[in-house]
mmCIF file of C-alpha atoms and ligand atoms in Angstrom:
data_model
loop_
_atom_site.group_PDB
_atom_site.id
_atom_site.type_symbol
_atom_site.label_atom_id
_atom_site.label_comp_id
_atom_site.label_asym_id
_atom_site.label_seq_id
_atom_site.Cartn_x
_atom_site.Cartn_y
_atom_site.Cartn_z
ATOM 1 C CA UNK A 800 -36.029 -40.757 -37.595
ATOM 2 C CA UNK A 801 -38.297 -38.569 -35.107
ATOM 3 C CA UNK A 802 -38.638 -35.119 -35.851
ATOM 4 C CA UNK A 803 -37.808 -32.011 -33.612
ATOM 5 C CA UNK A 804 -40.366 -30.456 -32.323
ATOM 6 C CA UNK A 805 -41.394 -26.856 -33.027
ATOM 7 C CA UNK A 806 -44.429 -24.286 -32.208
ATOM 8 C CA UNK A 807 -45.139 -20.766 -33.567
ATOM 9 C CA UNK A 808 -48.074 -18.461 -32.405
ATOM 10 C CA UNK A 809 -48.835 -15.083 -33.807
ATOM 11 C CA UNK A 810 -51.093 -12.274 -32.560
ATOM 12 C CA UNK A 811 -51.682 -10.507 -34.912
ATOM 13 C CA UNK A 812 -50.607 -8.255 -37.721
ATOM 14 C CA UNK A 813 -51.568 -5.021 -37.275
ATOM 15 C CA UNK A 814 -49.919 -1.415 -35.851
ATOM 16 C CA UNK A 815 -49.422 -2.062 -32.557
ATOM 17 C CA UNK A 816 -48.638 1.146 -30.391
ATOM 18 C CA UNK A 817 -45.762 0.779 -28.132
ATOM 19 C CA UNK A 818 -47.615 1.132 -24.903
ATOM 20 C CA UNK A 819 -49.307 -2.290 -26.262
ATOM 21 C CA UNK A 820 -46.655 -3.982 -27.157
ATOM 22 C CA UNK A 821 -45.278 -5.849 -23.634
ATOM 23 C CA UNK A 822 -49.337 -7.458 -23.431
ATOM 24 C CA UNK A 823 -49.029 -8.628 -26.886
ATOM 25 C CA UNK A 824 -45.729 -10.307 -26.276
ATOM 26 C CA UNK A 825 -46.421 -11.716 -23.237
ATOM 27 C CA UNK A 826 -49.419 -13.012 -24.647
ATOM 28 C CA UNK A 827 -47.430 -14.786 -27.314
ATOM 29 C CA UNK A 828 -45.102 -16.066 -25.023
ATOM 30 C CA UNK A 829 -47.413 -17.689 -22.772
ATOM 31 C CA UNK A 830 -49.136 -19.460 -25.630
ATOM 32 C CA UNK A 831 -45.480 -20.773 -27.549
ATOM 33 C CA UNK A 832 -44.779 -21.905 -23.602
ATOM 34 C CA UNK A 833 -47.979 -23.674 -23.305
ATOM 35 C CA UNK A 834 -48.081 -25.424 -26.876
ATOM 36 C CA UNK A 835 -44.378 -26.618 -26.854
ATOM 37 C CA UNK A 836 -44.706 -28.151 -23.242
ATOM 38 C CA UNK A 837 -47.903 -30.172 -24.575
ATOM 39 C CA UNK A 838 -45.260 -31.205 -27.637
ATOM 40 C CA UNK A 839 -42.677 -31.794 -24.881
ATOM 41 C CA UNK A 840 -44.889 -34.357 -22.769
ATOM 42 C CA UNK A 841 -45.911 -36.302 -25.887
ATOM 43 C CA UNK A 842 -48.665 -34.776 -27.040
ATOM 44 C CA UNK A 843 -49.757 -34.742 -31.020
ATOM 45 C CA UNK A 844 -49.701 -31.223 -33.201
ATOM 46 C CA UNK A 845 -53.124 -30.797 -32.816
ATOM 47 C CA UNK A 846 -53.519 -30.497 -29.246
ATOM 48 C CA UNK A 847 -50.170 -27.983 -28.776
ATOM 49 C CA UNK A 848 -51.781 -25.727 -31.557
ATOM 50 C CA UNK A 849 -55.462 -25.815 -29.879
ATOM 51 C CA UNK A 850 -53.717 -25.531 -25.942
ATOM 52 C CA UNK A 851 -51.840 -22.346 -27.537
ATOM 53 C CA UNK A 852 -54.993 -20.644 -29.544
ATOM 54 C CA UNK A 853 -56.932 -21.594 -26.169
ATOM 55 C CA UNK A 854 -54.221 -19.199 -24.188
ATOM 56 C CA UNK A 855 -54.745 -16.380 -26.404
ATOM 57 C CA UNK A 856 -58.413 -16.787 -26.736
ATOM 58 C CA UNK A 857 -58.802 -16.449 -22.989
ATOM 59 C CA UNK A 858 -56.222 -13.236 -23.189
ATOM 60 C CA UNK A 859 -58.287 -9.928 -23.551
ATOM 61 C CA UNK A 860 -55.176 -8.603 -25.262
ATOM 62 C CA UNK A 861 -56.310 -10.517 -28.669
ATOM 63 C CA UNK A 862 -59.249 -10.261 -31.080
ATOM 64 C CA UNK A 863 -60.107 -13.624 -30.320
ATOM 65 C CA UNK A 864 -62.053 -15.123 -27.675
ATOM 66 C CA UNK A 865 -62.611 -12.885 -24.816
ATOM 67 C CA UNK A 866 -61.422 -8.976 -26.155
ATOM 68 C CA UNK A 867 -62.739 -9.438 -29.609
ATOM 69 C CA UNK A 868 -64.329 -6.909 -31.784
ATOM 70 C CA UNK A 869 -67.403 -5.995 -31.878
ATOM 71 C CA UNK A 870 -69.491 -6.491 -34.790
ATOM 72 C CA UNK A 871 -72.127 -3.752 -35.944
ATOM 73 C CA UNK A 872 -74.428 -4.966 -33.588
ATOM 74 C CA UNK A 873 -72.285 -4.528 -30.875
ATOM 75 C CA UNK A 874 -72.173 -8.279 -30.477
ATOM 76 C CA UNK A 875 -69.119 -10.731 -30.226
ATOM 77 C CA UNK A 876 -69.039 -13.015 -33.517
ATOM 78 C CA UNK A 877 -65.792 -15.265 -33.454
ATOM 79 C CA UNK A 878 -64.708 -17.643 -36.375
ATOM 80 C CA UNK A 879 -61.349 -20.073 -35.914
ATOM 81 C CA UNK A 880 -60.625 -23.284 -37.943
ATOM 82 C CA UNK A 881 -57.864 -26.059 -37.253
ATOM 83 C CA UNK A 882 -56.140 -28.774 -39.723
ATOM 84 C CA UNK A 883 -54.627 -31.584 -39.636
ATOM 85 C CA UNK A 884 -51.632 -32.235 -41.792
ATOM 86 C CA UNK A 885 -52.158 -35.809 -41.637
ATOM 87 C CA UNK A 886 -55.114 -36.496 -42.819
ATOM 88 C CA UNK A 887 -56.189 -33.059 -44.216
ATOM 89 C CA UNK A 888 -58.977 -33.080 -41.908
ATOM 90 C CA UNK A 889 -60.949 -29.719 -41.183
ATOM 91 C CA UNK A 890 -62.798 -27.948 -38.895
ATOM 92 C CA UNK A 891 -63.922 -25.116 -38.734
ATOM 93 C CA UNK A 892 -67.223 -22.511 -37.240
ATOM 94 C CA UNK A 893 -67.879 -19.099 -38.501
ATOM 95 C CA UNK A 894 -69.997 -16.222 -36.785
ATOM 96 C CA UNK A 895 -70.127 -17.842 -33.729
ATOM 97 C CA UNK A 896 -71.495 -16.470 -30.671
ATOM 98 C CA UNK A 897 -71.481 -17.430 -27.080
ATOM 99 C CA UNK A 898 -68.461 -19.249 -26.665
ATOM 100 C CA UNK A 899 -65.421 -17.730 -25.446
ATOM 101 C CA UNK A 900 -62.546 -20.816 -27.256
ATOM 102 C CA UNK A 901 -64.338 -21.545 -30.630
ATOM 103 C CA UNK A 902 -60.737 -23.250 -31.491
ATOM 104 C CA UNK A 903 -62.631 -26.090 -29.178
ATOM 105 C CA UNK A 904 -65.776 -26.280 -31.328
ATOM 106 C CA UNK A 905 -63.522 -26.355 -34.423
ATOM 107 C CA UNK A 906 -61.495 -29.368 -32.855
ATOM 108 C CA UNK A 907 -64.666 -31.024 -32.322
ATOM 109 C CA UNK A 908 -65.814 -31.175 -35.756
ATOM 110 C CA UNK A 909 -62.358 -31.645 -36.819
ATOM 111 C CA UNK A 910 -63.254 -35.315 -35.979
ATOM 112 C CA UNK A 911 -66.716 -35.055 -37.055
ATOM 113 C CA UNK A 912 -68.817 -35.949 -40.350
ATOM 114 C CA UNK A 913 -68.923 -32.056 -41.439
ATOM 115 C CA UNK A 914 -66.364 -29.404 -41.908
ATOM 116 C CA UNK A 915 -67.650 -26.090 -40.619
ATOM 117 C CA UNK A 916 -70.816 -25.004 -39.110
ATOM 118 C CA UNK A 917 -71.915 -21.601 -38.776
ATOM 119 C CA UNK A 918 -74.244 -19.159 -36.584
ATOM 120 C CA UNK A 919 -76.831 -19.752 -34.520
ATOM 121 C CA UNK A 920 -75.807 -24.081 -35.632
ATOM 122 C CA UNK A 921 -72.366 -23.370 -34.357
ATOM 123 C CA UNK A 922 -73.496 -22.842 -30.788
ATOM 124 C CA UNK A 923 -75.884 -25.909 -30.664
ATOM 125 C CA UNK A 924 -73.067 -27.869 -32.084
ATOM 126 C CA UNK A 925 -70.668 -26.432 -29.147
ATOM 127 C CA UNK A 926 -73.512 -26.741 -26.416
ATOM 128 C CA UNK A 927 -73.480 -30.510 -27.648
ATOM 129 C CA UNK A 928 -69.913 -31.235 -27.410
ATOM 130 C CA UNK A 929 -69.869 -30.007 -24.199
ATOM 131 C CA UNK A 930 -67.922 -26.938 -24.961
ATOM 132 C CA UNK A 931 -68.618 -24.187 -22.154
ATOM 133 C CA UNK A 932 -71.022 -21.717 -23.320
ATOM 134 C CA UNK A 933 -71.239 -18.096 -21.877
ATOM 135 C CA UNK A 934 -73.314 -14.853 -21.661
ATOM 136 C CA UNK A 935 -72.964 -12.942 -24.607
ATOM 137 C CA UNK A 936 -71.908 -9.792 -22.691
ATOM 138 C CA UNK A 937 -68.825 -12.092 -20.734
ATOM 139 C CA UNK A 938 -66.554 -11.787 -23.910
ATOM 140 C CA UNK A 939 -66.924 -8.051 -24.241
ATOM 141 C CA UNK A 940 -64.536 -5.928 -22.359
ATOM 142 C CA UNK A 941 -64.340 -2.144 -21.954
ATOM 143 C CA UNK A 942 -61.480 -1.143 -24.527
ATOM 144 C CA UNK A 943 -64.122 -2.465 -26.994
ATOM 145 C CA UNK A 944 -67.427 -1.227 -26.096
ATOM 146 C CA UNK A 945 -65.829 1.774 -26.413
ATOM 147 C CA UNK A 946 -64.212 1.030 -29.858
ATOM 148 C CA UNK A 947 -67.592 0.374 -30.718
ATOM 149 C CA UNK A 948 -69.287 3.156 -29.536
ATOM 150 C CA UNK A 949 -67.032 5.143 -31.504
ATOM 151 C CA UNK A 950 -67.257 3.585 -34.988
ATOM 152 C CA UNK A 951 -71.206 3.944 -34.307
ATOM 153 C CA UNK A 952 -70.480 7.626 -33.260
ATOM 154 C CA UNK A 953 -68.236 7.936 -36.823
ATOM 155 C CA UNK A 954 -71.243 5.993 -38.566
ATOM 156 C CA UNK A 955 -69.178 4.446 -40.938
ATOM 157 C CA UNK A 956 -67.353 1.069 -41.145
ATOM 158 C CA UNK A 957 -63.654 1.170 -40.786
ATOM 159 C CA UNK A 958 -61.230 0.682 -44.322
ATOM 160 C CA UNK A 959 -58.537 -1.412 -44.843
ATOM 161 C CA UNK A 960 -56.580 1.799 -43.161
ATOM 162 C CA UNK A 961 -57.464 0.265 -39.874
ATOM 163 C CA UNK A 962 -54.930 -2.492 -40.818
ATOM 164 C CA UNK A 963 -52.178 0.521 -40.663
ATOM 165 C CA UNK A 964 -53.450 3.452 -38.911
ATOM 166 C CA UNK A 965 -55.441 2.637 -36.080
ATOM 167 C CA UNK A 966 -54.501 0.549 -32.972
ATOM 168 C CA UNK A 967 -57.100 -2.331 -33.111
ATOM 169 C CA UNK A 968 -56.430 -5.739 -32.031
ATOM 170 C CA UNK A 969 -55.358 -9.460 -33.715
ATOM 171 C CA UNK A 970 -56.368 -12.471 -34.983
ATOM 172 C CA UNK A 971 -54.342 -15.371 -33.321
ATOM 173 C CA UNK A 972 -52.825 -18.564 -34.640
ATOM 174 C CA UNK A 973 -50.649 -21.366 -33.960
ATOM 175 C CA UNK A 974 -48.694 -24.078 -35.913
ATOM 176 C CA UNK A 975 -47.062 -27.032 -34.992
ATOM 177 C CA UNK A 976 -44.734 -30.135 -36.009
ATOM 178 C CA UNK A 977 -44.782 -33.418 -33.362
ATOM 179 C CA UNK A 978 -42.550 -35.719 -32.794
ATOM 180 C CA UNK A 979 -44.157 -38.156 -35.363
ATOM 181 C CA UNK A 980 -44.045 -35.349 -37.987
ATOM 182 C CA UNK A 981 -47.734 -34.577 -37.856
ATOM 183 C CA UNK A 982 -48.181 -30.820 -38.844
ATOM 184 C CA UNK A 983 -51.425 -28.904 -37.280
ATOM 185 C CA UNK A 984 -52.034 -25.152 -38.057
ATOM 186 C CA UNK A 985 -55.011 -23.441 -36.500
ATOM 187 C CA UNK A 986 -56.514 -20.246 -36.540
ATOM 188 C CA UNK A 987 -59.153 -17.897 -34.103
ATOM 189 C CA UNK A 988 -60.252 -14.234 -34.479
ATOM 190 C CA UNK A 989 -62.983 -11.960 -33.663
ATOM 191 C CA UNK A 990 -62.826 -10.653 -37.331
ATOM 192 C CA UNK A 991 -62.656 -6.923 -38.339
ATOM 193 C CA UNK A 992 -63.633 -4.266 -36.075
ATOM 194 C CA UNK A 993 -67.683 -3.292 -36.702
ATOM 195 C CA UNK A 994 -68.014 -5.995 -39.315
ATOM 196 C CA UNK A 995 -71.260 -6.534 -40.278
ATOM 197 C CA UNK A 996 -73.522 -9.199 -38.942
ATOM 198 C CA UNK A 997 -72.494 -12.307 -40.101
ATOM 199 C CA UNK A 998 -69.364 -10.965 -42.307
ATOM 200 C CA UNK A 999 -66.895 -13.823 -42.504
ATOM 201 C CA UNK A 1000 -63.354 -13.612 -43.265
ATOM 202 C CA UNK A 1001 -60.041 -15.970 -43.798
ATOM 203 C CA UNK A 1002 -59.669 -17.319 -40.323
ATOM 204 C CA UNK A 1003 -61.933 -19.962 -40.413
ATOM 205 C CA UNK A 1004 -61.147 -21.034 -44.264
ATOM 206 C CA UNK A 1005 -59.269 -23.894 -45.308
ATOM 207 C CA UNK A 1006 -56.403 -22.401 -47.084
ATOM 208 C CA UNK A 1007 -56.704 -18.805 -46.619
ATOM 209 C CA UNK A 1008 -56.395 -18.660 -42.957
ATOM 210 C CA UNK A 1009 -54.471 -21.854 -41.928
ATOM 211 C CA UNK A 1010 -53.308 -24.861 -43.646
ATOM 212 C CA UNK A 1011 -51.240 -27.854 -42.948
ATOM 213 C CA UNK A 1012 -49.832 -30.955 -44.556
ATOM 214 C CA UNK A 1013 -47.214 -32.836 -43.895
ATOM 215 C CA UNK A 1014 -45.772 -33.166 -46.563
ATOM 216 C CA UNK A 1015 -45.188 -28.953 -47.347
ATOM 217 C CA UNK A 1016 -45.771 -26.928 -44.141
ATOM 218 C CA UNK A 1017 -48.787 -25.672 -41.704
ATOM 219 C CA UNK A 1018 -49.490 -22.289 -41.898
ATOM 220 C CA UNK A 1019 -51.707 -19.247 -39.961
ATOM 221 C CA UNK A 1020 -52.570 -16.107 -41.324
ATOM 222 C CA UNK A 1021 -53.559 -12.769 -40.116
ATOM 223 C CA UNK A 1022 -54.437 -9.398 -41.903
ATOM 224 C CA UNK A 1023 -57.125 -8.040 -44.747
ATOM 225 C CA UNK A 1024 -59.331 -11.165 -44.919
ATOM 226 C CA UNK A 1025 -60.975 -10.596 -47.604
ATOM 227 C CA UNK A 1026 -57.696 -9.914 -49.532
ATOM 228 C CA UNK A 1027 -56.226 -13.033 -47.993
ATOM 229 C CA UNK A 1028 -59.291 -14.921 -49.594
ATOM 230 C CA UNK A 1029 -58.781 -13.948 -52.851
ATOM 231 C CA UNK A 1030 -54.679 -15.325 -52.887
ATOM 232 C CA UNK A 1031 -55.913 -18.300 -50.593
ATOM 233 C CA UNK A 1032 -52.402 -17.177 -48.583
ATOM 234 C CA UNK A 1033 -52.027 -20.258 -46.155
ATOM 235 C CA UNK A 1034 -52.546 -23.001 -49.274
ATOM 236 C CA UNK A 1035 -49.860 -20.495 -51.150
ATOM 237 C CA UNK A 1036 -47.537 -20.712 -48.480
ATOM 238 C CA UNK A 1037 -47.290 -24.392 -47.801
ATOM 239 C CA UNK A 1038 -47.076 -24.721 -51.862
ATOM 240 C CA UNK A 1039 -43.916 -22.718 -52.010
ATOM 241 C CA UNK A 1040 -42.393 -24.750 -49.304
ATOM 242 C CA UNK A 1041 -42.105 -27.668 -51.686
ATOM 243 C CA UNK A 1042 -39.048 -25.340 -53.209
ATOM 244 C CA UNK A 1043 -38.131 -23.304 -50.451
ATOM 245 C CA UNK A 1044 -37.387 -23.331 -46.929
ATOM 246 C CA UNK A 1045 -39.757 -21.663 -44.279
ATOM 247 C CA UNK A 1046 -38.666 -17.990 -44.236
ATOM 248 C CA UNK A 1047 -38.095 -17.288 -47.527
ATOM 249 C CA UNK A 1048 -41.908 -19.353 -48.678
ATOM 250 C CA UNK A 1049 -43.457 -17.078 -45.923
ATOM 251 C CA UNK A 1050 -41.775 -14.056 -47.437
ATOM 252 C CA UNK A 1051 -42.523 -14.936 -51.164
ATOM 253 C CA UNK A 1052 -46.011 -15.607 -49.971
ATOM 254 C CA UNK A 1053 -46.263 -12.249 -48.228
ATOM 255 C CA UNK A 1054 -45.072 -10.700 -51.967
ATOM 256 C CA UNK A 1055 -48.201 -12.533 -53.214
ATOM 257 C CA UNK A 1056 -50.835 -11.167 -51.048
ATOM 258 C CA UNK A 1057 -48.974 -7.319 -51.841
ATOM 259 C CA UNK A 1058 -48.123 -7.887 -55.869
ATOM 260 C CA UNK A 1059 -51.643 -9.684 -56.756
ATOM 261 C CA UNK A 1060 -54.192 -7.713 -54.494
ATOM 262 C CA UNK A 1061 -52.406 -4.768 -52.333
ATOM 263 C CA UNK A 1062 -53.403 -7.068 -49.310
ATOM 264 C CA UNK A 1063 -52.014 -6.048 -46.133
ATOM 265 C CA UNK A 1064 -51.121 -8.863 -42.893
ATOM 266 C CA UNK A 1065 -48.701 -11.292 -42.207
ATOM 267 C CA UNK A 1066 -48.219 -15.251 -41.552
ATOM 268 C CA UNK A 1067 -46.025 -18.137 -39.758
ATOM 269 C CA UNK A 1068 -45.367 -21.548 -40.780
ATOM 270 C CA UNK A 1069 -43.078 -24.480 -39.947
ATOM 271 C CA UNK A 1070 -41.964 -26.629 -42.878
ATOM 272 C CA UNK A 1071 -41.945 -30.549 -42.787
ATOM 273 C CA UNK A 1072 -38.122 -30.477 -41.613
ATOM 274 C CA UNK A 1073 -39.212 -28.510 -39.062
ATOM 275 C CA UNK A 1074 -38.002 -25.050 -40.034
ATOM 276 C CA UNK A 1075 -40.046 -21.838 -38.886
ATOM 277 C CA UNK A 1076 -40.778 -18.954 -40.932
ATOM 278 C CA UNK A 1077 -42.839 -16.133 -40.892
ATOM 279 C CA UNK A 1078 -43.120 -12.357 -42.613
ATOM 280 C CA UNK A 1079 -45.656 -9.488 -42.968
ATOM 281 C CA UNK A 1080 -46.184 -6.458 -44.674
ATOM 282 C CA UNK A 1081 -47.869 -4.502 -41.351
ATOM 283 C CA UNK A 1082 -45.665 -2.630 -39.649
ATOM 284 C CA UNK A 1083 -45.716 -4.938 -36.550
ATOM 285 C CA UNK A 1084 -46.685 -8.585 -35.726
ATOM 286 C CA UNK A 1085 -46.908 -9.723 -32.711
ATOM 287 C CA UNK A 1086 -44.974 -13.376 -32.455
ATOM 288 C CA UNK A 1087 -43.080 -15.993 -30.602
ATOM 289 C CA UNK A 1088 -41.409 -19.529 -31.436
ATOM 290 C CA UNK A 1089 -39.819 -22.284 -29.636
ATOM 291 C CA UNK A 1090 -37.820 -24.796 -31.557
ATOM 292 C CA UNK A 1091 -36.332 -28.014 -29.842
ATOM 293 C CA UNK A 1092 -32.703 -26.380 -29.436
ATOM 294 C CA UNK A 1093 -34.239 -23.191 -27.077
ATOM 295 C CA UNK A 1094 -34.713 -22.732 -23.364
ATOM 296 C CA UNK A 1095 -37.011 -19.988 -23.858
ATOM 297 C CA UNK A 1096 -39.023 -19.067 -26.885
ATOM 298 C CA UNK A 1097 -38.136 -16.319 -29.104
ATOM 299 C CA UNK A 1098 -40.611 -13.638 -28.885
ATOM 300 C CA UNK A 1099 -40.799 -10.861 -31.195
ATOM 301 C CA UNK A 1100 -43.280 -8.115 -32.451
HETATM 302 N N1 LIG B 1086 -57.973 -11.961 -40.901
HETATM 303 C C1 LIG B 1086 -58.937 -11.514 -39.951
HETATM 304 C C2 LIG B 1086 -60.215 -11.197 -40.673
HETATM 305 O O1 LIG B 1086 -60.178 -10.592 -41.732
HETATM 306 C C3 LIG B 1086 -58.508 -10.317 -39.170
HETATM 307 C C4 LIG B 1086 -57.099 -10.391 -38.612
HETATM 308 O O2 LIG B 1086 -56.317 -11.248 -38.985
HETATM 309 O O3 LIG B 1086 -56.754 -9.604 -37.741
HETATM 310 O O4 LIG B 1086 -61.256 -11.512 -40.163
#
């Protein structure tokens, strides 16, 4: 029996003012569009979730790709990870610089002998796959120089509060089920506003910022990474899928991250019937699915 197919994105769970909120939904739109249509013509889990993290990479509306957050250094450090439900391959870079769809690199060594490479490694490793690189200065755009220049102003690093009070960007993500079954989840951010040089947070780890496996659910998470870490959210979300269906796993999960650790974010996932589900404790995220049955995708923040 072949499965139906199914794609969710997010972008992000964070407060997003209303004067932001048509970009981010268009955003997330574009990128359920483009994934589903790659599950439409054929193609695997994999390459839906990596063409829709691609779209919102190359969106300046995201903290992902081009757009992303600055780091105290005022420089661009991106981390994503994919995996494959199938095989429970990984891959994944962290602190990444000069390449504006690190989603690609992670592909790569999705494939490869090694999980994740990060740094200065991570950009060889791209250079060598033939994944474009660019100018460091090409993925930083006005809106956050000027974010930067004002946390450097302030002096301080920004608190969890930034999660609720302030309007910075999101993390993006994408799962997927194919018409084989295969489940892919994948993951790409520019991390926390003025992190510090090399911080790291869930998006590129196995089971705290994506997961997938066929035989539960694949799931991508956005929000407090380095509360997310400590509940490993994405691995705790496909686990509760063996009982439950999608949206009430992604809301027990989401009473995880807030009972155990206070965390604040948000996640989507597609079970292995297919079924999507997603929840958050933010007070927006910025999302959009398209299911077999639907014209359009639904697109919600
Ligand atoms: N989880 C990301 C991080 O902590 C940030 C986000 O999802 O917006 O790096």
């Amino acid at each position: 029996m072949s499965t139906p197919l199914a794609i969710i994105v997010h972008g992000g769970a964070w407060y997003i003012p209303a004067e932001e909120q048509e970009s981010h939904k268009a955003g997330c739109r574009e990128a359920a569009v483009a994934g589903f249509e790659v599950l439409r013509r054929g193609g695997s889990a994999l390459d839906a979730v990596e063409e829709a993290v691609v779209c919102m990479e190359d969106d300046p509306t995201f903290d992902a790709g081009v757009g992303a957050h600055l780091n105290q250094d005022g420089v661009v450090q991106l981390d994503a990870g994919i995996m494959d439900g199938s095989t429970y391959q990984v891959g994944a870079v962290a602190a990444i610089e000069r390449v504006q769809n690190p989603i690609c690199v992670a592909r790569h060594l999705l494939t490869s002998e090694h999980n994740m490479i990060v740094g200065a490694g991570a950009t060889i490793y791209a250079q060598a796959c033939g994944v474009p690189l660019c100018n460091p200065e090409d993925l930083v755009i006005e809106r956050e120089h000027n974010r930067w220049l004002e946390y450097k102003e302030r002096g301080e690093p920004p608190s969890e509060t930034v999660f609720t009070g302030s309007s910075v960007k999101g993390t993006v993500g994408a799962v997927a089920i194919d018409r084989a079954g295969d489940i892919a989840a994948g993951t790409s951010t520019g991390g926390t506003p003025f992190k510090p040089e090399g911080r790291v947070g869930d998006s590129p780890l196995p089971g705290c910022g994506y997961y997938a496996d066929n035989a539960l659910a694949g799931v991508s998470v956005t929000g407090h990474g380095e509360s997310i870490i400590r509940v490993q959210l994405a691995r705790s979300a496909a686990d509760f899928c063996a009982k439950l269906q999608a949206p009430a796993a992604a809301e027990a999960a989401m009473h995880m991250l807030s009972d155990r650790v206070a965390g604040k974010g948000g996640l989507i996932l597609i079970d292995r019937a297919g079924r999507v589900g997603y929840a958050y404790n933010s007070s927006e995220m910025a999302r959009a699915f398209m299911v077999e049955r639907m014209d359009e995708p639904q697109v919600e923040i």
